[in-house]
């Protein structure tokens, strides 16, 4: 199966990688939602669901609660390095005419690995901005910061540029994705995503309808597993390393 995937890749000109928390699992990161997640099925100390603690309405009314859990997520991401799966996508991006990565992750590891064409559909944890005055800064870490962090210009509470629950996806990112999908892909991968969001599933469904080869890499089966052309029940780093090795032999 790995060889067949590599053969398809060798012929491909436009490839889409859709990635979720599973690709960062090999960098030691837990997910904050989904199976194996940090808060899976649990309530917070405040007695509310993690989704509510990390929601837009909660940030507006009780930002200290949202920030408490944002800070925990940031702490688990701190020091994490891209792994072989991130590196494999960078490798392919440098060799194929066009490779786009659509990620649900807010950990910034695709960019840290060197990927250039990345749509972070849920935003990034390492950019802070002020919802009141528009002040913005990039941060390496929140270690040692006062939390919630005050805006140095106006004193309002800064927030990270992530999409909180009950918030809309960023329009610019969605438009960029739509444009890329309109131009089409000739191979679509999903890696480590539970495939529950429509904007994650839709590109795969479009590919299946158009007869475009699809690959799913996930140790756990998802609703997509029985439909894709190639389902690899493997971790992201192991699978992508094997695919790149086979690609180099084509
Ligand atoms: Zn401000």
CSV table of N, CA and C in Angstrom, one decimal, residues 51-213:
chain,number,residue,atom,x,y,z
A,51,UNK,N,-15.5,22.9,26.5
A,51,UNK,CA,-15.9,23.7,25.3
A,51,UNK,C,-16.5,25.0,25.7
A,52,UNK,N,-17.2,25.0,26.9
A,52,UNK,CA,-17.8,26.3,27.3
A,52,UNK,C,-16.7,27.2,27.9
A,53,UNK,N,-15.7,26.6,28.6
A,53,UNK,CA,-14.6,27.4,29.2
A,53,UNK,C,-13.8,28.0,28.0
A,54,UNK,N,-13.7,27.3,26.9
A,54,UNK,CA,-12.9,27.8,25.8
A,54,UNK,C,-13.7,28.4,24.7
A,55,UNK,N,-14.8,29.0,25.1
A,55,UNK,CA,-15.7,29.6,24.1
A,55,UNK,C,-15.6,31.1,24.0
A,56,UNK,N,-16.0,31.6,22.9
A,56,UNK,CA,-16.0,33.1,22.7
A,56,UNK,C,-16.9,33.8,23.7
A,57,UNK,N,-18.1,33.4,24.0
A,57,UNK,CA,-18.9,34.0,25.0
A,57,UNK,C,-18.2,34.0,26.4
A,58,UNK,N,-17.6,32.9,26.8
A,58,UNK,CA,-16.9,32.9,28.1
A,58,UNK,C,-15.7,33.8,28.1
A,59,UNK,N,-15.0,33.9,27.0
A,59,UNK,CA,-13.9,34.9,27.0
A,59,UNK,C,-14.4,36.3,27.2
A,60,UNK,N,-15.5,36.6,26.6
A,60,UNK,CA,-16.1,38.0,26.8
A,60,UNK,C,-16.6,38.3,28.2
A,61,UNK,N,-17.1,37.2,28.8
A,61,UNK,CA,-17.7,37.5,30.2
A,61,UNK,C,-16.7,37.2,31.3
A,62,UNK,N,-16.0,36.0,31.2
A,62,UNK,CA,-15.0,35.7,32.2
A,62,UNK,C,-13.7,35.3,31.6
A,63,UNK,N,-13.0,36.2,31.0
A,63,UNK,CA,-11.7,35.9,30.3
A,63,UNK,C,-10.7,35.1,31.1
A,64,UNK,N,-10.8,35.3,32.5
A,64,UNK,CA,-9.8,34.6,33.3
A,64,UNK,C,-10.0,33.1,33.2
A,65,UNK,N,-11.2,32.7,33.1
A,65,UNK,CA,-11.5,31.2,33.0
A,65,UNK,C,-11.0,30.7,31.6
A,66,UNK,N,-11.3,31.4,30.5
A,66,UNK,CA,-10.8,31.0,29.2
A,66,UNK,C,-9.3,30.9,29.2
A,67,UNK,N,-8.7,32.0,29.8
A,67,UNK,CA,-7.2,32.1,29.8
A,67,UNK,C,-6.6,31.0,30.6
A,68,UNK,N,-7.2,30.5,31.7
A,68,UNK,CA,-6.7,29.5,32.5
A,68,UNK,C,-6.5,28.2,31.7
A,69,UNK,N,-7.4,27.9,30.8
A,69,UNK,CA,-7.3,26.7,30.0
A,69,UNK,C,-6.5,26.9,28.8
A,70,UNK,N,-6.5,28.1,28.2
A,70,UNK,CA,-5.6,28.4,27.1
A,70,UNK,C,-4.2,28.3,27.6
A,71,UNK,N,-3.9,28.7,28.8
A,71,UNK,CA,-2.5,28.7,29.4
A,71,UNK,C,-2.1,27.2,29.5
A,72,UNK,N,-3.1,26.4,30.0
A,72,UNK,CA,-2.7,24.9,30.1
A,72,UNK,C,-2.4,24.3,28.7
A,73,UNK,N,-3.1,24.7,27.7
A,73,UNK,CA,-2.8,24.2,26.4
A,73,UNK,C,-1.5,24.7,25.9
A,74,UNK,N,-1.2,26.0,26.1
A,74,UNK,CA,0.1,26.5,25.7
A,74,UNK,C,1.2,25.8,26.5
A,75,UNK,N,1.0,25.5,27.7
A,75,UNK,CA,2.0,24.9,28.5
A,75,UNK,C,2.4,23.5,28.0
A,76,UNK,N,1.3,22.8,27.5
A,76,UNK,CA,1.6,21.4,27.0
A,76,UNK,C,2.3,21.5,25.6
A,77,UNK,N,2.0,22.6,24.9
A,77,UNK,CA,2.7,22.8,23.6
A,77,UNK,C,4.1,23.3,23.7
A,78,UNK,N,4.5,23.9,24.9
A,78,UNK,CA,5.7,24.5,25.1
A,78,UNK,C,6.9,23.6,24.9
A,79,UNK,N,7.8,24.0,24.0
A,79,UNK,CA,9.0,23.2,23.8
A,79,UNK,C,8.8,22.0,22.8
A,80,UNK,N,7.6,21.8,22.3
A,80,UNK,CA,7.3,20.7,21.4
A,80,UNK,C,8.0,21.0,20.1
A,81,UNK,N,8.6,20.0,19.5
A,81,UNK,CA,9.3,20.2,18.2
A,81,UNK,C,8.5,19.4,17.1
A,82,UNK,N,8.6,19.9,15.9
A,82,UNK,CA,8.0,19.2,14.8
A,82,UNK,C,8.6,17.8,14.7
A,83,UNK,N,7.8,16.8,14.2
A,83,UNK,CA,8.3,15.4,14.1
A,83,UNK,C,8.5,15.0,12.6
A,84,UNK,N,8.8,13.8,12.4
A,84,UNK,CA,9.1,13.3,11.0
A,84,UNK,C,7.9,13.5,10.1
A,85,UNK,N,6.7,13.5,10.6
A,85,UNK,CA,5.5,13.7,9.7
A,85,UNK,C,5.4,15.1,9.2
A,86,UNK,N,5.7,16.1,10.1
A,86,UNK,CA,5.8,17.5,9.7
A,86,UNK,C,6.9,17.7,8.6
A,87,UNK,N,8.0,17.0,8.9
A,87,UNK,CA,9.2,17.2,8.0
A,87,UNK,C,8.9,16.5,6.7
A,88,UNK,N,8.2,15.4,6.7
A,88,UNK,CA,7.8,14.8,5.4
A,88,UNK,C,7.0,15.7,4.5
A,89,UNK,N,6.1,16.4,5.1
A,89,UNK,CA,5.2,17.3,4.3
A,89,UNK,C,6.1,18.4,3.7
A,90,UNK,N,7.0,19.0,4.5
A,90,UNK,CA,8.0,20.0,4.0
A,90,UNK,C,8.8,19.5,2.9
A,91,UNK,N,9.3,18.2,3.0
A,91,UNK,CA,10.1,17.6,2.0
A,91,UNK,C,9.2,17.5,0.7
A,92,UNK,N,8.0,17.1,0.8
A,92,UNK,CA,7.2,17.0,-0.5
A,92,UNK,C,6.8,18.4,-1.0
A,93,UNK,N,6.6,19.4,-0.1
A,93,UNK,CA,6.3,20.7,-0.5
A,93,UNK,C,7.4,21.3,-1.4
A,94,UNK,N,8.7,20.9,-1.1
A,94,UNK,CA,9.8,21.4,-1.8
A,94,UNK,C,10.0,20.7,-3.2
A,95,UNK,N,9.4,19.5,-3.3
A,95,UNK,CA,9.6,18.7,-4.6
A,95,UNK,C,8.4,18.7,-5.5
A,96,UNK,N,7.2,18.9,-5.0
A,96,UNK,CA,6.0,18.8,-5.9
A,96,UNK,C,5.6,20.3,-6.3
A,97,UNK,N,5.0,20.4,-7.4
A,97,UNK,CA,4.6,21.8,-7.8
A,97,UNK,C,3.8,22.6,-6.8
A,98,UNK,N,2.8,21.9,-6.1
A,98,UNK,CA,2.0,22.6,-5.1
A,98,UNK,C,1.5,21.7,-4.1
A,99,UNK,N,1.9,22.0,-2.8
A,99,UNK,CA,1.4,21.2,-1.7
A,99,UNK,C,0.8,22.2,-0.7
A,100,UNK,N,-0.4,22.0,-0.3
A,100,UNK,CA,-1.1,22.8,0.7
A,100,UNK,C,-1.4,22.0,1.9
A,101,UNK,N,-1.1,22.6,3.1
A,101,UNK,CA,-1.5,21.9,4.3
A,101,UNK,C,-2.6,22.7,5.0
A,102,UNK,N,-3.7,22.0,5.3
A,102,UNK,CA,-4.8,22.6,6.0
A,102,UNK,C,-4.8,21.9,7.4
A,103,UNK,N,-4.6,22.7,8.4
A,103,UNK,CA,-4.5,22.1,9.7
A,103,UNK,C,-5.5,22.6,10.7
A,104,UNK,N,-6.0,21.7,11.6
A,104,UNK,CA,-6.8,22.1,12.7
A,104,UNK,C,-6.0,22.5,13.9
A,105,UNK,N,-4.7,22.3,13.8
A,105,UNK,CA,-3.9,22.5,15.0
A,105,UNK,C,-3.5,23.9,15.2
A,106,UNK,N,-3.4,24.3,16.5
A,106,UNK,CA,-3.0,25.7,16.8
A,106,UNK,C,-1.6,25.7,17.3
A,107,UNK,N,-0.9,24.6,17.2
A,107,UNK,CA,0.5,24.5,17.8
A,107,UNK,C,1.6,25.1,17.0
A,108,UNK,N,1.3,25.5,15.8
A,108,UNK,CA,2.3,26.2,14.9
A,108,UNK,C,3.4,25.2,14.4
A,109,UNK,N,3.3,23.9,14.6
A,109,UNK,CA,4.4,23.0,14.3
A,109,UNK,C,4.6,22.9,12.8
A,110,UNK,N,3.6,23.0,11.9
A,110,UNK,CA,3.9,23.0,10.5
A,110,UNK,C,4.8,24.1,10.0
A,111,UNK,N,4.5,25.3,10.5
A,111,UNK,CA,5.4,26.4,10.1
A,111,UNK,C,6.7,26.3,10.8
A,112,UNK,N,6.8,25.8,12.0
A,112,UNK,CA,8.1,25.6,12.7
A,112,UNK,C,8.9,24.6,11.9
A,113,UNK,N,8.3,23.6,11.3
A,113,UNK,CA,9.0,22.6,10.5
A,113,UNK,C,9.5,23.2,9.1
A,114,UNK,N,8.9,24.3,8.7
A,114,UNK,CA,9.3,24.9,7.4
A,114,UNK,C,8.2,24.9,6.3
A,115,UNK,N,7.0,24.4,6.6
A,115,UNK,CA,6.0,24.5,5.6
A,115,UNK,C,5.6,25.9,5.3
A,116,UNK,N,5.4,26.2,4.1
A,116,UNK,CA,5.1,27.6,3.7
A,116,UNK,C,3.6,27.8,3.4
A,117,UNK,N,3.1,26.8,2.7
A,117,UNK,CA,1.6,26.9,2.3
A,117,UNK,C,0.8,26.2,3.4
A,118,UNK,N,0.4,26.9,4.4
A,118,UNK,CA,-0.3,26.4,5.5
A,118,UNK,C,-1.6,27.2,5.8
A,119,UNK,N,-2.7,26.6,5.9
A,119,UNK,CA,-3.9,27.2,6.4
A,119,UNK,C,-4.2,26.7,7.8
A,120,UNK,N,-4.0,27.6,8.7
A,120,UNK,CA,-4.4,27.2,10.1
A,120,UNK,C,-5.8,27.6,10.4
A,121,UNK,N,-6.7,26.7,10.1
A,121,UNK,CA,-8.1,27.0,10.1
A,121,UNK,C,-8.7,27.4,11.5
A,122,UNK,N,-8.0,26.9,12.5
A,122,UNK,CA,-8.3,27.3,13.9
A,122,UNK,C,-7.4,28.4,14.5
A,123,UNK,N,-6.6,29.0,13.6
A,123,UNK,CA,-5.7,30.0,14.1
A,123,UNK,C,-4.5,29.5,14.8
A,124,UNK,N,-3.8,30.3,15.5
A,124,UNK,CA,-2.5,30.0,16.1
A,124,UNK,C,-2.4,30.5,17.5
A,125,UNK,N,-1.8,29.7,18.4
A,125,UNK,CA,-1.8,30.0,19.8
A,125,UNK,C,-0.7,31.1,20.1
A,126,UNK,N,0.2,31.3,19.2
A,126,UNK,CA,1.4,32.1,19.5
A,126,UNK,C,1.3,33.5,18.9
A,127,UNK,N,0.1,33.9,18.5
A,127,UNK,CA,-0.1,35.3,18.2
A,127,UNK,C,-1.2,35.8,19.1
A,128,UNK,N,-0.9,36.9,19.8
A,128,UNK,CA,-1.9,37.6,20.7
A,128,UNK,C,-2.3,38.8,20.0
A,129,UNK,N,-3.6,39.2,20.3
A,129,UNK,CA,-4.1,40.5,19.8
A,129,UNK,C,-5.1,41.0,20.8
A,130,UNK,N,-5.3,42.3,20.7
A,130,UNK,CA,-6.3,43.0,21.6
A,130,UNK,C,-7.6,43.2,20.8
A,131,UNK,N,-8.7,42.6,21.4
A,131,UNK,CA,-10.0,42.7,20.7
A,131,UNK,C,-10.5,44.2,20.7
A,132,UNK,N,-10.0,45.0,21.6
A,132,UNK,CA,-10.5,46.4,21.7
A,132,UNK,C,-9.7,47.3,20.7
A,133,UNK,N,-8.4,47.3,20.8
A,133,UNK,CA,-7.7,48.3,20.0
A,133,UNK,C,-6.9,47.8,18.8
A,134,UNK,N,-6.8,46.4,18.7
A,134,UNK,CA,-6.1,45.9,17.6
A,134,UNK,C,-4.6,45.6,17.7
A,135,UNK,N,-4.1,46.0,18.9
A,135,UNK,CA,-2.7,45.7,19.2
A,135,UNK,C,-2.4,44.2,19.0
A,136,UNK,N,-1.3,43.9,18.4
A,136,UNK,CA,-0.9,42.5,18.1
A,136,UNK,C,0.5,42.2,18.4
A,137,UNK,N,0.8,41.0,18.8
A,137,UNK,CA,2.2,40.6,19.0
A,137,UNK,C,2.4,39.1,18.8
A,138,UNK,N,3.5,38.7,18.4
A,138,UNK,CA,3.8,37.2,18.3
A,138,UNK,C,4.6,36.8,19.6
A,139,UNK,N,4.2,35.7,20.1
A,139,UNK,CA,4.9,35.3,21.4
A,139,UNK,C,5.5,33.9,21.2
A,140,UNK,N,6.7,33.7,21.7
A,140,UNK,CA,7.3,32.4,21.7
A,140,UNK,C,6.7,31.5,22.7
A,141,UNK,N,6.4,32.1,23.9
A,141,UNK,CA,5.9,31.3,25.1
A,141,UNK,C,5.2,32.3,26.0
A,142,UNK,N,4.3,31.7,26.8
A,142,UNK,CA,3.6,32.5,27.7
A,142,UNK,C,4.2,32.4,29.1
A,143,UNK,N,5.3,31.6,29.2
A,143,UNK,CA,6.0,31.4,30.5
A,143,UNK,C,6.4,32.8,31.1
A,144,UNK,N,6.1,33.0,32.3
A,144,UNK,CA,6.4,34.2,33.0
A,144,UNK,C,5.5,35.4,32.7
A,145,UNK,N,4.5,35.2,31.8
A,145,UNK,CA,3.6,36.3,31.5
A,145,UNK,C,2.5,36.4,32.6
A,146,UNK,N,2.1,37.7,32.8
A,146,UNK,CA,0.9,37.9,33.6
A,146,UNK,C,-0.3,37.3,32.9
A,147,UNK,N,-1.1,36.5,33.5
A,147,UNK,CA,-2.3,36.0,32.8
A,147,UNK,C,-3.6,36.3,33.7
A,148,UNK,N,-4.7,36.7,33.0
A,148,UNK,CA,-4.7,37.1,31.6
A,148,UNK,C,-3.8,38.2,31.2
A,149,UNK,N,-3.3,38.2,30.0
A,149,UNK,CA,-2.3,39.3,29.7
A,149,UNK,C,-3.0,40.6,29.3
A,150,UNK,N,-2.6,41.7,30.0
A,150,UNK,CA,-3.2,43.0,29.6
A,150,UNK,C,-2.6,43.6,28.4
A,151,UNK,N,-3.4,44.3,27.6
A,151,UNK,CA,-2.9,45.0,26.4
A,151,UNK,C,-2.0,46.2,26.9
A,152,UNK,N,-0.8,46.2,26.4
A,152,UNK,CA,0.1,47.3,26.8
A,152,UNK,C,-0.4,48.7,26.3
A,153,UNK,N,-1.3,48.7,25.3
A,153,UNK,CA,-1.7,50.0,24.8
A,153,UNK,C,-3.0,50.5,25.5
A,154,UNK,N,-4.0,49.6,25.7
A,154,UNK,CA,-5.2,50.1,26.2
A,154,UNK,C,-5.7,49.4,27.5
A,155,UNK,N,-5.0,48.4,27.9
A,155,UNK,CA,-5.3,47.7,29.2
A,155,UNK,C,-6.4,46.6,29.1
A,156,UNK,N,-7.1,46.5,27.9
A,156,UNK,CA,-8.0,45.4,27.8
A,156,UNK,C,-7.3,44.0,27.8
A,157,UNK,N,-8.0,42.9,27.9
A,157,UNK,CA,-7.3,41.6,28.0
A,157,UNK,C,-7.0,41.1,26.5
A,158,UNK,N,-5.8,40.8,26.3
A,158,UNK,CA,-5.4,40.2,25.0
A,158,UNK,C,-5.9,38.8,24.9
A,159,UNK,N,-6.1,38.3,23.7
A,159,UNK,CA,-6.4,36.9,23.4
A,159,UNK,C,-5.5,36.4,22.3
A,160,UNK,N,-5.4,35.1,22.3
A,160,UNK,CA,-4.6,34.5,21.2
A,160,UNK,C,-5.5,34.4,20.0
A,161,UNK,N,-4.8,34.4,18.8
A,161,UNK,CA,-5.6,34.3,17.6
A,161,UNK,C,-6.0,32.9,17.2
A,162,UNK,N,-6.7,32.3,18.2
A,162,UNK,CA,-7.3,31.0,17.9
A,162,UNK,C,-8.8,31.1,17.9
A,163,UNK,N,-9.4,30.2,17.1
A,163,UNK,CA,-10.9,30.2,17.0
A,163,UNK,C,-11.4,29.5,18.3
A,164,UNK,N,-12.1,30.2,19.1
A,164,UNK,CA,-12.7,29.6,20.3
A,164,UNK,C,-14.0,28.9,19.9
A,165,UNK,N,-14.5,28.0,20.8
A,165,UNK,CA,-15.7,27.4,20.5
A,165,UNK,C,-16.8,28.5,20.4
A,166,UNK,N,-17.8,28.2,19.6
A,166,UNK,CA,-18.9,29.2,19.3
A,166,UNK,C,-18.4,30.4,18.6
A,167,UNK,N,-17.3,30.3,18.0
A,167,UNK,CA,-16.8,31.4,17.1
A,167,UNK,C,-16.8,30.9,15.7
A,168,UNK,N,-16.9,31.9,14.8
A,168,UNK,CA,-16.9,31.5,13.3
A,168,UNK,C,-15.4,31.3,12.9
A,169,UNK,N,-15.2,30.5,11.9
A,169,UNK,CA,-13.9,30.3,11.4
A,169,UNK,C,-13.5,31.5,10.6
A,170,UNK,N,-12.2,31.8,10.6
A,170,UNK,CA,-11.7,33.0,9.9
A,170,UNK,C,-12.0,33.0,8.4
A,171,UNK,N,-12.6,34.1,8.0
A,171,UNK,CA,-13.1,34.2,6.6
A,171,UNK,C,-12.0,34.1,5.6
A,172,UNK,N,-10.9,34.8,5.9
A,172,UNK,CA,-9.7,34.8,5.0
A,172,UNK,C,-9.2,33.3,4.7
A,173,UNK,N,-9.2,32.6,5.8
A,173,UNK,CA,-8.7,31.2,5.7
A,173,UNK,C,-9.6,30.3,4.9
A,174,UNK,N,-10.9,30.5,5.1
A,174,UNK,CA,-11.9,29.7,4.4
A,174,UNK,C,-11.9,30.1,2.9
A,175,UNK,N,-11.7,31.4,2.6
A,175,UNK,CA,-11.7,31.8,1.2
A,175,UNK,C,-10.4,31.2,0.5
A,176,UNK,N,-9.3,31.2,1.2
A,176,UNK,CA,-8.1,30.6,0.7
A,176,UNK,C,-8.3,29.1,0.4
A,177,UNK,N,-9.0,28.5,1.3
A,177,UNK,CA,-9.2,27.0,1.1
A,177,UNK,C,-10.2,26.8,-0.1
A,178,UNK,N,-11.2,27.6,-0.2
A,178,UNK,CA,-12.2,27.5,-1.3
A,178,UNK,C,-11.5,27.7,-2.6
A,179,UNK,N,-10.6,28.7,-2.7
A,179,UNK,CA,-9.9,29.0,-3.9
A,179,UNK,C,-9.0,27.8,-4.3
A,180,UNK,N,-8.3,27.2,-3.3
A,180,UNK,CA,-7.5,26.0,-3.6
A,180,UNK,C,-8.3,24.8,-4.1
A,181,UNK,N,-9.5,24.7,-3.4
A,181,UNK,CA,-10.3,23.5,-3.8
A,181,UNK,C,-10.9,23.7,-5.2
A,182,UNK,N,-11.2,24.9,-5.5
A,182,UNK,CA,-11.7,25.2,-6.9
A,182,UNK,C,-10.7,24.8,-7.9
A,183,UNK,N,-9.4,25.1,-7.6
A,183,UNK,CA,-8.4,24.8,-8.6
A,183,UNK,C,-8.1,23.3,-8.6
A,184,UNK,N,-8.5,22.6,-7.6
A,184,UNK,CA,-8.5,21.1,-7.6
A,184,UNK,C,-7.2,20.6,-7.1
A,185,UNK,N,-7.2,19.3,-6.6
A,185,UNK,CA,-6.1,18.6,-6.1
A,185,UNK,C,-6.1,17.3,-6.8
A,186,UNK,N,-4.9,16.7,-7.0
A,186,UNK,CA,-4.9,15.3,-7.6
A,186,UNK,C,-4.4,14.3,-6.6
A,187,UNK,N,-4.4,14.7,-5.3
A,187,UNK,CA,-4.2,13.7,-4.2
A,187,UNK,C,-4.6,14.4,-2.9
A,188,UNK,N,-5.3,13.7,-2.0
A,188,UNK,CA,-5.7,14.3,-0.8
A,188,UNK,C,-5.4,13.3,0.4
A,189,UNK,N,-4.7,13.9,1.4
A,189,UNK,CA,-4.3,13.1,2.6
A,189,UNK,C,-5.0,13.7,3.8
A,190,UNK,N,-5.5,12.8,4.7
A,190,UNK,CA,-5.9,13.3,6.0
A,190,UNK,C,-5.0,12.5,7.0
A,191,UNK,N,-4.4,13.3,7.9
A,191,UNK,CA,-3.5,12.7,8.9
A,191,UNK,C,-3.9,13.1,10.3
A,192,UNK,N,-4.3,12.1,11.1
A,192,UNK,CA,-4.5,12.3,12.5
A,192,UNK,C,-5.7,13.3,12.8
A,193,UNK,N,-6.7,13.2,12.0
A,193,UNK,CA,-7.9,14.0,12.3
A,193,UNK,C,-9.1,13.1,12.5
A,194,UNK,N,-9.9,13.3,13.5
A,194,UNK,CA,-11.1,12.5,13.7
A,194,UNK,C,-12.1,12.7,12.7
A,195,UNK,N,-11.9,13.7,11.8
A,195,UNK,CA,-12.8,13.9,10.6
A,195,UNK,C,-14.3,14.1,11.0
A,196,UNK,N,-14.4,15.0,12.0
A,196,UNK,CA,-15.8,15.3,12.4
A,196,UNK,C,-16.3,16.7,11.9
A,197,UNK,N,-15.4,17.5,11.5
A,197,UNK,CA,-15.8,18.9,11.0
A,197,UNK,C,-16.1,18.8,9.5
A,198,UNK,N,-17.1,19.5,9.1
A,198,UNK,CA,-17.5,19.5,7.7
A,198,UNK,C,-16.4,20.0,6.8
A,199,UNK,N,-15.6,21.1,7.2
A,199,UNK,CA,-14.6,21.6,6.4
A,199,UNK,C,-13.4,20.7,6.3
A,200,UNK,N,-13.3,19.7,7.2
A,200,UNK,CA,-12.2,18.7,7.1
A,200,UNK,C,-12.7,17.6,6.1
A,201,UNK,N,-14.0,17.2,6.3
A,201,UNK,CA,-14.5,16.0,5.5
A,201,UNK,C,-14.8,16.4,4.1
A,202,UNK,N,-15.2,17.7,3.8
A,202,UNK,CA,-15.7,18.1,2.5
A,202,UNK,C,-14.6,17.9,1.4
A,203,UNK,N,-13.4,18.3,1.7
A,203,UNK,CA,-12.3,18.1,0.6
A,203,UNK,C,-12.1,16.7,0.3
A,204,UNK,N,-12.3,15.8,1.3
A,204,UNK,CA,-12.1,14.4,1.0
A,204,UNK,C,-13.3,13.8,0.2
A,205,UNK,N,-14.5,14.3,0.6
A,205,UNK,CA,-15.7,13.8,-0.2
A,205,UNK,C,-15.6,14.3,-1.6
A,206,UNK,N,-15.2,15.6,-1.8
A,206,UNK,CA,-15.0,16.1,-3.2
A,206,UNK,C,-14.0,15.2,-4.0
A,207,UNK,N,-12.9,14.9,-3.3
A,207,UNK,CA,-11.9,14.0,-4.0
A,207,UNK,C,-12.5,12.7,-4.4
A,208,UNK,N,-13.2,12.1,-3.5
A,208,UNK,CA,-13.8,10.8,-3.7
A,208,UNK,C,-14.8,10.8,-4.9
A,209,UNK,N,-15.6,11.9,-5.0
A,209,UNK,CA,-16.5,12.1,-6.1
A,209,UNK,C,-15.8,12.3,-7.4
A,210,UNK,N,-14.6,12.9,-7.3
A,210,UNK,CA,-13.9,13.2,-8.6
A,210,UNK,C,-12.9,12.1,-8.9
A,211,UNK,N,-12.9,11.0,-8.2
A,211,UNK,CA,-12.0,10.0,-8.4
A,211,UNK,C,-10.5,10.3,-8.1
A,212,UNK,N,-10.3,11.3,-7.3
A,212,UNK,CA,-9.0,11.7,-6.9
A,212,UNK,C,-8.5,10.8,-5.7
A,213,UNK,N,-7.3,10.2,-5.8
A,213,UNK,CA,-6.8,9.3,-4.8
A,213,UNK,C,-6.8,10.0,-3.4
